[in-house]
Amino acid sequence: MKILVCISKAPDTTSKISFTSDRTAFDETGVQYIVNPYDEWYALVRALEIKETQGAEITIITVGNASDEAIMRKALAIGADEAVRIDAEPKDAYFVATAIADYAKNQGFDLILTGKETINFNGSQIGGMIAELLDQPYISVASKLELSSNTLTLEREIAGGVEVVEVDMPAVVSCAKGMAEQRIPNMRGIMAARTKPLQIISPKGLDMLTSYVTFASPPPKSGVKLVDVDNLDELVSLLHNEAKVI
Amino acid sequence: MKNVVYLHAENALNKAALEIVSYAQRLGGNVTVLATGSLSNDILSTLGNYGASEVIVHRTLSNNDDQNLTSWIASMSSEAANIVFSHDFTGKAIAPRLSVRLKSGLVSGAVALPESDGSVKVNVFSGKAFGFVKCHSSQRIISLLPNSVAPEPIGAACPVIELNDAVGPNKVRVLSVKKPEGAIPLPEADRVVSGGRGLKGPEHWGILEDLAKTLGAATACSRPVADIGWRPHHEHVGQTGVAIRPNLYIAVGISGAIQHLAGVNGSKVIVVINTDAEAPFFKAADYGIVGDAFEVVPKFTAALKKFAGQ
Ligand SMILES: Cc1cc2nc3c(=O)[nH]c(=O)nc-3n(C[C@H](O)[C@H](O)[C@H](O)COP(=O)(O)OP(=O)(O)OC[C@H]3O[C@@H](n4cnc5c(N)ncnc54)[C@H](O)[C@@H]3O)c2cc1C
Ligand SMILES: Nc1ncnc2c1ncn2[C@@H]1O[C@H](COP(=O)(O)O)[C@@H](O)[C@H]1O
């Protein structure tokens, strides 16, 4: 059983979001990067649980530059066996997905896990793209994953309910809350991560299909209007006449 | 010019379906709706009111058949300038596949019609900023965030064409669907009442449920509330839970941490009820009440009932 977990970096969730003066790029000054929470808490930890109960070999993969090795070492410290970095600045989802699919196509992975989305670009694109490139089924936004021999049983949220589906491997799954619980790496894991293999691959001739031309910050809120506890009729009237939402 | 919309409809046309048809119509040109699901032809034909020129419904394809579905949508989209999905479970599953199949750029999480330079505004950094995305391909795939455009009836019913073509084997098998009875699905809800740790225990949710019922709202919660098991996980909103953009979001006993705001800051109007006047949520709110939830919420519900009765 071989599992590939796609790991991306994301700015620490408390980071101030600002852009360069020409507004064409995210301003990274003083930003601390973490493993994208969906990739770490759900995809990677579920892969580790499968490894512990059923046996598996876990590879993590990141498309990024050398500075991303810090978050990759964290994923190794939590328990992945080996890491692959595709040495390129991730340009768009198609670029990242083709790089990962190109690496994965001859490696015989039974299962490829991604996060539901990155918390910076919120695309939810890469898993589906990898699945299409490898001609495999894709279960998006899964909140539960069970494995028995070659078959996966998954739950995913659909409009107003939860759907239980079954699919044979190989398959690609994007992971959301519910799948596993967050784990903190221990000292032994951190020590072991230092010597785990981290392979660096150069990508070849990858295309991109989209780009960000500019960024903008939302207009600031005009300020809260406070209503007195003893005057809730006024709140109702404001919601009706001013905000027009009731 | 032609635009294509894909939607899956089982029991009714939801708001998201009307939004994407309306959006495609406003892009200009004809709109062909590709549909799957069991919804009747009569109801599907009402999509004409929102700008569809025709609906083609494939009765033998299911929305889980994502590989066959992608092939079908691709084969029907050769002349389309834009292919529009809702950024919900269908859009997230199918649009990326189609992007690869057609080698056309996907703009995911769009919140507005394209700008004059052809770029499309999307939500980034969990709603903390916007980006403008350009596609380098001649065709453009857009998945639209729910509640981004208001659907408007403009026309009359349109023809519906039914397909019953045989499809290849389905790799994904649906075992069951669990639907919570009567509840309003959170991502689609127009109004949401949400509770945090300030409510002190699951036994106190009755006052929130009464408020939600009075407003016809869905219920949600902060992450710690779901983590300690006071409320089900699917109600957790925020950076790591569900992202919502209702017209009205009422936050009760929630401090307004940045990770919580990330999932709700797209709401049109935010009302905050909190005992602590310094709670960060007030900075993101339109209306606020500094007070004890156990006193404020029942009074608010009563005021709403009084208003509805007038
Ligand atoms: C990586 C990461 C991701 C996260 N993702 C999310 C997420 O997706 N969603 C999320 O919600 N959180 C998330 N969090 C957690 C977040 O940082 C906060 O800890 C959490 O939102 C706090 O929840 P709360 O407001 O319910 O509780 P608290 O912070 O404990 O706030 C309770 C509030 O209730 C008020 N209160 C107390 N008594 C009353 C009363 N009687 N009446 C009225 N008000 C009262 C208090 O003044 C206080 O403001 C995340 C954290 C991290 C690190
Ligand atoms: N640069 C990257 N390298 C590896 N995996 C990535 C990268 N970017 C995104 N992913 C994976 O794809 C998922 C969805 O990303 P996105 O489509 O950008 O929302 C993430 O949760 C990761 O698992």
XYZ file of C-alpha atoms and ligand atoms in Angstrom:
632
model
C 0.000 0.000 0.000
C 1.518 3.305 -1.105
C -0.044 6.658 -0.209
C 0.936 10.036 -1.642
C -0.058 13.082 0.422
C 0.068 16.494 -1.295
C 1.352 19.122 1.103
C 1.281 22.845 0.536
C 2.360 25.766 2.644
C -0.058 28.397 3.896
C 0.444 31.584 5.869
C -0.140 31.116 9.607
C -3.877 31.568 10.167
C -3.333 34.762 12.204
C -1.192 36.441 9.504
C -2.074 39.914 8.393
C -3.007 39.692 4.732
C -1.465 42.483 2.667
C -0.069 42.884 -0.827
C 2.955 44.430 -2.524
C 2.576 48.120 -3.441
C 1.617 47.303 -7.060
C -0.943 44.816 -5.644
C 0.204 41.971 -7.917
C 1.551 39.670 -5.200
C 1.018 38.662 -1.579
C 3.370 40.566 0.746
C 5.358 37.878 2.552
C 7.155 40.251 4.919
C 7.032 38.807 8.412
C 4.697 35.974 7.391
C 5.184 32.654 9.125
C 4.313 29.653 6.956
C 2.629 26.534 8.267
C 1.467 23.283 6.669
C -1.943 23.993 5.121
C -4.288 22.790 7.933
C -6.395 20.491 5.725
C -3.284 18.776 4.379
C -1.813 18.273 7.817
C -4.726 17.654 10.161
C -6.839 15.564 7.858
C -4.964 14.140 4.836
C -1.630 13.374 6.472
C -2.991 12.194 9.815
C -5.543 9.875 8.179
C -2.724 8.418 6.066
C -0.747 7.798 9.280
C -3.726 6.087 10.914
C -3.981 3.765 7.912
C -0.258 3.092 8.161
C -0.591 2.229 11.861
C -3.609 -0.065 11.486
C -3.140 -1.584 8.049
C 0.441 -0.810 7.026
C 1.365 1.727 4.365
C 4.272 3.670 3.023
C 3.633 7.430 3.022
C 5.290 9.855 0.644
C 4.615 13.564 0.871
C 5.000 15.814 -2.143
C 5.277 19.600 -2.427
C 5.671 21.781 -5.484
C 7.717 24.667 -4.191
C 11.152 26.093 -3.566
C 13.838 25.299 -1.020
C 12.249 27.436 1.702
C 9.266 25.028 1.719
C 11.473 22.283 3.147
C 10.697 23.570 6.652
C 7.027 22.629 6.371
C 7.985 19.366 4.644
C 10.210 18.436 7.614
C 7.217 19.089 9.880
C 5.152 16.614 7.853
C 7.993 14.095 8.130
C 8.153 14.737 11.898
C 4.456 13.928 12.221
C 5.212 10.594 10.593
C 5.476 10.536 6.786
C 8.230 8.204 5.520
C 9.753 10.177 2.691
C 9.398 13.473 0.880
C 9.586 14.693 -2.692
C 9.942 18.358 -3.591
C 9.302 19.431 -7.151
C 11.580 22.401 -7.441
C 9.387 25.143 -8.908
C 7.436 28.191 -7.854
C 3.780 26.990 -7.965
C 2.277 29.122 -10.741
C -1.333 27.943 -10.821
C -3.364 24.857 -9.966
C -2.866 23.255 -13.383
C 0.892 23.760 -13.116
C 1.001 22.110 -9.678
C -1.346 19.268 -10.640
C 0.575 18.365 -13.813
C 3.850 18.382 -11.863
C 2.425 16.036 -9.217
C 0.659 13.765 -11.736
C 3.827 13.539 -13.803
C 5.759 12.346 -10.752
C 3.000 9.980 -9.572
C 2.185 8.286 -12.843
C 4.914 5.606 -12.669
C 5.110 5.232 -8.896
C 2.128 2.946 -8.320
C 0.413 4.931 -5.557
C -2.802 3.260 -4.413
C -4.175 6.429 -2.895
C -3.443 10.128 -3.405
C -4.694 12.510 -0.699
C -4.948 16.291 -0.880
C -6.504 18.844 1.439
C -9.966 20.171 0.659
C -8.394 23.492 -0.316
C -5.456 25.700 0.523
C -6.431 28.423 2.983
C -4.640 31.069 0.910
C -6.009 30.515 -2.577
C -9.054 28.387 -1.678
C -9.112 26.802 -5.116
C -10.222 23.202 -4.432
C -8.741 22.422 -7.813
C -5.616 20.333 -7.514
C -7.052 16.972 -6.418
C -9.598 16.829 -9.249
C -6.978 17.842 -11.760
C -4.550 15.134 -10.605
C -7.357 12.556 -10.835
C -8.202 13.588 -14.393
C -4.543 13.579 -15.442
C -4.147 10.031 -14.041
C -7.590 8.881 -15.238
C -8.651 7.950 -11.694
C -11.885 8.545 -9.756
C -11.927 11.520 -7.389
C -13.879 11.937 -4.180
C -13.935 15.592 -3.221
C -14.353 17.068 0.254
C -14.493 13.718 2.050
C -15.072 13.813 5.803
C -14.491 10.099 6.457
C -12.330 7.443 4.841
C -12.232 3.729 5.642
C -10.202 1.111 3.841
C -10.801 -2.572 3.424
C -8.510 -4.520 1.080
C -8.716 -2.587 -2.165
C -11.929 -0.661 -1.512
C -12.398 2.750 0.055
C -15.616 3.734 1.822
C -15.996 7.469 2.106
C -18.434 10.054 3.364
C -18.769 13.414 1.781
C -21.053 16.327 2.380
C -23.522 17.118 -0.376
C -26.347 19.651 -0.443
C -28.073 19.173 2.883
C -26.774 15.737 3.674
C -23.983 13.220 3.783
C -23.371 10.747 0.999
C -21.652 7.420 1.628
C -19.762 6.137 -1.409
C -17.489 3.266 -2.263
C -14.673 3.210 -4.790
C -11.821 0.872 -5.697
C -8.244 2.112 -5.566
C -6.328 3.710 -7.133
C -8.205 6.914 -6.389
C -7.691 10.534 -5.406
C -9.437 11.972 -2.321
C -9.564 15.539 -0.990
C -9.841 15.656 2.799
C -11.953 17.854 5.078
C -12.801 18.070 8.767
C -13.998 14.876 10.383
C -11.453 12.603 8.779
C -8.876 12.654 11.591
C -7.730 14.621 14.625
C -4.789 16.991 14.669
C -1.473 15.531 15.965
C 1.474 17.330 17.467
C 4.896 15.988 16.436
C 6.976 14.629 19.350
C 10.731 14.949 19.921
C 11.458 11.504 18.485
C 9.547 12.378 15.304
C 11.387 15.677 14.965
C 14.772 13.946 15.352
C 13.845 11.182 12.902
C 12.596 13.706 10.338
C 16.079 15.150 9.982
C 17.410 12.006 8.371
C 14.378 10.932 6.366
C 14.906 11.073 2.568
C 13.890 14.303 0.796
C 14.246 13.978 -2.937
C 14.348 17.050 -5.190
C 13.038 16.796 -8.737
C 13.226 19.383 -11.508
C 9.977 19.875 -13.391
C 9.990 19.914 -17.159
C 8.063 22.253 -19.463
C 4.894 22.748 -17.415
C 2.026 24.966 -18.597
C -0.216 27.250 -16.635
C -3.802 28.149 -17.505
C -4.576 31.050 -15.169
C -2.871 33.875 -13.332
C -3.741 36.529 -10.769
C -3.535 39.978 -12.321
C -4.146 41.889 -9.121
C -5.322 41.644 -5.520
C -7.562 43.835 -3.385
C -8.477 44.082 0.280
C -12.146 44.235 1.249
C -13.440 47.711 2.147
C -13.323 48.274 5.924
C -16.587 47.904 7.827
C -18.133 51.277 8.540
C -18.343 50.508 12.234
C -20.752 48.681 14.456
C -24.060 50.198 15.472
C -24.778 49.256 19.079
C -28.324 48.597 20.202
C -29.437 48.528 23.826
C -30.523 45.247 25.420
C -33.844 46.830 26.358
C -34.535 48.092 22.869
C -34.588 45.018 20.663
C -37.515 46.382 18.664
C -35.020 48.906 17.336
C -32.674 46.100 16.189
C -35.574 44.421 14.373
C -36.473 47.721 12.748
C -32.840 48.360 11.670
C -32.601 44.885 10.152
C -35.842 45.470 8.305
C -35.598 49.105 7.196
C -31.870 49.818 7.010
C -30.116 46.500 6.316
C -33.164 45.071 4.496
C -32.342 41.484 5.460
C -35.582 40.571 7.213
C -21.548 33.439 -28.116
C -22.666 30.459 -26.118
C -22.362 29.684 -22.422
C -22.870 26.335 -20.748
C -24.037 25.726 -17.182
C -23.921 22.400 -15.372
C -26.209 21.577 -12.443
C -27.528 18.561 -10.614
C -31.107 18.748 -9.336
C -32.992 16.079 -7.402
C -36.017 17.507 -5.576
C -36.105 21.183 -6.444
C -34.100 23.912 -8.100
C -32.031 25.410 -5.319
C -30.888 29.002 -5.174
C -27.395 28.077 -6.398
C -28.909 26.652 -9.610
C -30.778 29.886 -10.326
C -27.658 31.900 -9.523
C -25.418 30.152 -12.041
C -28.022 30.324 -14.817
C -28.550 34.017 -14.130
C -24.779 34.574 -14.036
C -24.257 32.806 -17.381
C -27.062 34.864 -18.911
C -25.395 38.081 -17.748
C -22.138 36.997 -19.417
C -23.998 37.562 -22.705
C -25.080 35.139 -25.441
C -27.124 31.949 -25.280
C -27.194 29.726 -22.242
C -27.411 25.946 -22.528
C -28.050 24.212 -19.220
C -26.678 20.679 -18.895
C -28.445 18.900 -16.074
C -28.462 15.571 -14.282
C -30.846 14.292 -11.640
C -34.483 13.357 -11.431
C -36.132 16.782 -11.417
C -39.129 16.943 -13.799
C -38.934 18.543 -17.249
C -41.642 20.994 -16.204
C -39.567 22.398 -13.383
C -36.360 22.346 -15.429
C -38.061 24.399 -18.143
C -38.534 27.248 -15.637
C -34.771 27.842 -15.874
C -35.779 29.668 -19.067
C -37.167 32.378 -16.798
C -33.623 33.042 -15.593
C -32.074 33.148 -19.053
C -31.594 29.552 -20.234
C -32.247 29.004 -23.962
C -32.485 25.245 -23.514
C -32.007 22.554 -20.898
C -30.467 19.225 -21.842
C -31.038 16.705 -19.086
C -29.136 13.440 -19.040
C -31.273 10.979 -17.100
C -28.853 8.053 -17.058
C -25.777 9.925 -15.839
C -25.407 10.477 -12.121
C -23.453 13.264 -10.486
C -21.116 10.694 -8.959
C -20.148 9.480 -12.355
C -17.582 12.236 -12.452
C -15.494 10.739 -15.237
C -18.434 10.030 -17.557
C -19.978 13.339 -16.580
C -16.793 15.226 -17.477
C -16.733 13.512 -20.886
C -20.339 14.509 -21.528
C -19.910 18.141 -20.448
C -16.701 18.385 -22.492
C -18.432 17.017 -25.600
C -21.272 19.538 -25.197
C -18.987 22.509 -24.561
C -16.850 22.691 -27.693
C -18.421 25.979 -28.749
C -18.868 27.462 -25.299
C -17.032 30.621 -24.302
C -17.808 30.085 -20.612
C -18.742 26.992 -18.639
C -20.284 27.843 -15.277
C -20.601 25.679 -12.147
C -21.676 26.416 -8.615
C -18.655 26.264 -6.263
C -20.391 23.568 -4.220
C -19.889 19.813 -4.122
C -20.588 19.441 -7.864
C -18.346 22.313 -8.947
C -15.517 21.195 -6.695
C -15.667 17.642 -8.063
C -16.217 18.248 -11.775
C -14.821 21.680 -12.726
C -11.132 20.789 -12.081
C -11.485 17.620 -14.172
C -13.079 19.574 -16.990
C -10.314 22.180 -16.829
C -7.751 19.451 -17.541
C -9.939 17.779 -20.182
C -10.470 21.015 -22.131
C -7.121 22.502 -21.148
C -9.055 25.620 -20.193
C -8.464 27.813 -17.170
C -10.682 27.400 -14.108
C -11.619 30.415 -12.014
C -12.804 28.919 -8.746
C -14.726 30.785 -6.105
C -15.835 33.648 -8.371
C -17.868 36.336 -6.576
C -18.719 38.718 -9.444
C -19.132 39.072 -13.189
C -15.902 39.522 -15.195
C -14.177 42.918 -15.217
C -13.642 44.808 -18.474
C -10.123 43.304 -18.797
C -11.627 39.808 -18.679
C -10.381 39.000 -15.190
C -12.790 37.577 -12.634
C -12.943 38.518 -8.955
C -12.498 35.618 -6.544
C -12.306 35.230 -2.772
C -8.776 34.505 -1.532
C -7.187 34.104 1.899
C -10.484 32.716 3.227
C -12.382 35.896 2.481
C -9.713 38.204 3.915
C -8.945 39.541 0.395
C -9.967 39.365 -3.256
C -7.946 38.343 -6.295
C -8.607 38.964 -9.977
C -7.938 35.902 -12.123
C -7.320 35.800 -15.845
C -7.498 32.656 -17.980
C -4.918 32.141 -20.697
C -7.215 29.819 -22.656
C -9.910 30.820 -25.129
C -12.553 29.037 -23.055
C -13.125 29.932 -19.440
C -14.517 27.726 -16.654
C -16.010 29.570 -13.695
C -17.250 28.124 -10.425
C -19.367 30.694 -8.656
C -19.532 31.038 -4.873
C -23.128 30.739 -3.630
C -24.833 34.061 -2.726
C -22.636 36.113 -5.075
C -25.290 37.222 -7.554
C -29.015 37.684 -7.103
C -30.973 35.558 -9.597
C -33.541 37.588 -11.509
C -36.377 36.256 -13.641
C -36.153 37.844 -17.098
C -37.709 35.480 -19.645
C -40.078 32.600 -20.191
C -39.900 28.822 -19.901
C -37.510 27.118 -22.316
C -37.458 23.752 -24.097
C -36.093 20.702 -22.282
C -34.382 17.904 -24.169
C -34.063 14.533 -22.466
C -31.171 12.180 -23.059
C -31.228 8.543 -22.007
C -27.988 7.420 -23.619
C -26.252 4.408 -22.139
C -23.204 5.342 -20.088
C -20.046 3.421 -19.254
C -19.493 1.751 -15.868
C -19.553 4.031 -12.834
C -16.425 3.762 -10.686
C -17.986 5.520 -7.670
C -20.852 3.583 -6.049
C -23.306 5.437 -3.804
C -24.186 3.297 -0.764
C -26.543 5.718 0.994
C -27.461 9.342 1.537
C -28.178 10.600 5.050
C -30.335 13.714 5.044
C -31.027 15.553 8.257
C -34.818 16.063 8.383
C -36.135 19.547 7.897
C -32.801 21.293 8.431
C -31.677 24.074 6.112
C -28.297 23.205 4.566
C -25.776 25.668 5.965
C -23.950 26.711 2.770
C -27.266 27.564 1.120
C -28.911 29.312 4.032
C -29.880 32.924 3.624
C -29.801 33.537 7.372
C -27.634 31.843 9.968
C -27.746 31.883 13.779
C -24.440 30.778 15.286
C -23.335 30.022 18.829
C -19.943 29.895 20.546
C -18.434 28.875 23.830
C -20.210 31.782 25.492
C -23.368 29.625 25.549
C -21.674 27.423 28.133
C -23.219 24.090 27.216
C -25.256 22.171 24.624
C -28.345 22.315 26.851
C -28.563 26.057 26.164
C -28.970 25.765 22.396
C -32.750 25.876 22.678
C -32.758 29.690 22.731
C -30.681 29.757 19.529
C -32.934 27.203 17.863
C -36.007 29.283 18.735
C -34.343 32.355 17.228
C -33.320 30.394 14.121
C -36.821 28.991 13.718
C -38.381 32.426 14.010
C -36.049 33.747 11.308
C -36.120 30.665 9.072
C -32.378 30.450 9.649
C -29.891 27.591 9.764
C -27.779 27.006 12.882
C -23.979 27.071 13.029
C -21.250 27.157 15.671
C -17.620 28.006 16.378
C -14.938 25.373 16.180
C -14.433 24.634 19.897
C -18.183 24.060 20.211
C -18.030 21.333 17.548
C -14.762 19.950 18.922
C -16.166 19.451 22.439
C -19.214 17.820 20.902
C -21.875 20.364 21.857
C -22.906 20.582 18.205
C -22.356 18.370 15.125
C -19.189 18.921 13.084
C -21.049 19.998 9.972
C -22.174 23.147 11.810
C -18.605 24.345 12.415
C -17.963 27.492 10.395
C -14.636 29.202 9.837
C -11.276 28.730 8.262
C -11.191 25.007 8.950
C -14.931 24.367 8.763
C -17.623 25.526 6.366
C -17.344 28.941 4.707
C -20.698 30.685 4.427
C -21.954 33.957 2.927
C -25.527 34.430 4.135
C -27.385 37.730 3.999
C -27.667 37.735 7.781
C -25.223 36.152 10.258
C -26.037 36.374 13.966
C -23.111 35.437 16.226
C -23.966 34.698 19.849
C -21.232 34.205 22.476
C -18.484 33.977 19.843
C -15.320 36.041 20.415
C -14.614 36.627 16.715
C -11.168 35.037 16.358
C -9.578 35.634 12.962
C -10.030 31.954 12.003
C -13.753 32.178 12.753
C -14.151 35.431 10.807
C -12.429 33.813 7.812
C -15.484 31.627 7.274
C -18.188 34.242 7.807
C -16.787 37.595 6.687
C -18.537 37.263 3.333
C -21.906 37.660 5.106
C -23.839 40.723 4.022
C -24.946 41.805 7.506
C -23.397 40.627 10.792
C -25.097 40.948 14.193
C -22.999 40.203 17.286
C -24.313 39.437 20.757
C -21.578 39.265 23.401
C -21.158 40.205 27.073
C -17.694 41.622 26.413
C -17.739 45.017 24.684
C -14.076 44.434 23.771
C -14.760 41.173 21.899
C -13.001 41.401 18.501
C -16.185 40.340 16.693
C -17.693 43.814 17.227
C -15.063 45.230 14.824
C -16.433 43.020 12.041
C -20.086 43.569 12.937
C -22.765 45.833 11.484
C -24.998 45.687 14.559
C -24.055 44.724 18.072
C -25.606 44.157 21.452
C -23.378 44.114 24.499
C -25.267 41.808 26.790
C -25.883 38.343 28.165
C -27.063 35.893 25.505
C -29.484 34.299 27.975
C -31.265 37.609 28.317
C -30.796 39.086 24.827
C -31.659 36.114 22.616
C -35.158 35.383 24.038
C -35.953 39.126 23.936
C -34.735 39.332 20.334
C -36.871 36.331 19.368
C -39.880 37.919 21.044
C -39.283 41.209 19.203
C -39.070 39.353 15.893
C -42.303 37.480 16.625
C -44.025 40.714 17.477
C -42.760 42.258 14.223
C -43.900 39.252 12.162
C -47.338 39.432 13.763
C -47.875 43.069 12.836
C -5.353 26.868 12.627
C -6.599 27.243 13.348
C -7.826 27.109 12.707
C -9.011 27.464 13.351
N -10.200 27.358 12.677
C -11.340 27.792 13.264
C -12.589 27.755 12.578
O -12.664 27.308 11.422
N -13.686 28.226 13.212
C -13.652 28.716 14.482
O -14.712 29.132 14.983
N -12.501 28.728 15.168
C -11.351 28.278 14.602
N -10.197 28.288 15.321
C -10.261 28.642 16.777
C -10.280 30.133 17.039
O -8.953 30.625 17.087
C -10.970 30.438 18.378
O -10.309 29.735 19.398
C -12.445 30.052 18.407
O -13.119 30.583 17.285
C -13.093 30.577 19.686
O -14.417 30.104 19.782
P -15.516 30.895 20.626
O -15.581 32.286 20.141
O -16.749 30.075 20.591
O -14.982 30.813 22.106
P -14.254 31.897 23.015
O -13.075 32.471 22.359
O -14.083 31.237 24.334
O -15.301 33.065 23.127
C -16.488 33.006 23.829
C -17.138 34.373 23.766
O -18.397 34.333 24.388
C -18.578 35.515 25.162
N -19.535 35.209 26.214
C -19.350 34.553 27.387
N -20.497 34.440 28.072
C -21.450 35.027 27.332
C -22.838 35.224 27.507
N -23.484 34.769 28.583
N -23.511 35.899 26.565
C -22.877 36.370 25.451
N -21.562 36.198 25.229
C -20.853 35.530 26.157
C -17.207 35.877 25.648
O -17.120 37.272 25.936
C -16.331 35.471 24.462
O -16.160 36.559 23.560
C -8.982 27.925 14.695
C -7.756 28.021 15.348
C -6.572 27.702 14.706
C -5.275 27.850 15.434
N 2.283 23.637 -4.203
C 1.659 22.511 -3.835
N 2.361 21.362 -3.681
C 1.733 20.216 -3.311
N 0.424 20.115 -3.087
C -0.325 21.218 -3.220
C 0.241 22.464 -3.605
N -0.765 23.379 -3.650
C -1.901 22.731 -3.300
N -1.648 21.419 -3.046
C -2.611 20.380 -2.615
O -3.855 20.606 -3.253
C -4.876 20.862 -2.281
C -5.906 21.817 -2.841
O -5.284 23.025 -3.210
P -6.058 24.150 -4.012
O -6.585 23.520 -5.247
O -4.992 25.180 -4.290
O -7.122 24.662 -3.079
C -4.124 21.333 -1.053
O -4.878 21.108 0.123
C -2.868 20.459 -1.117
O -3.125 19.145 -0.640
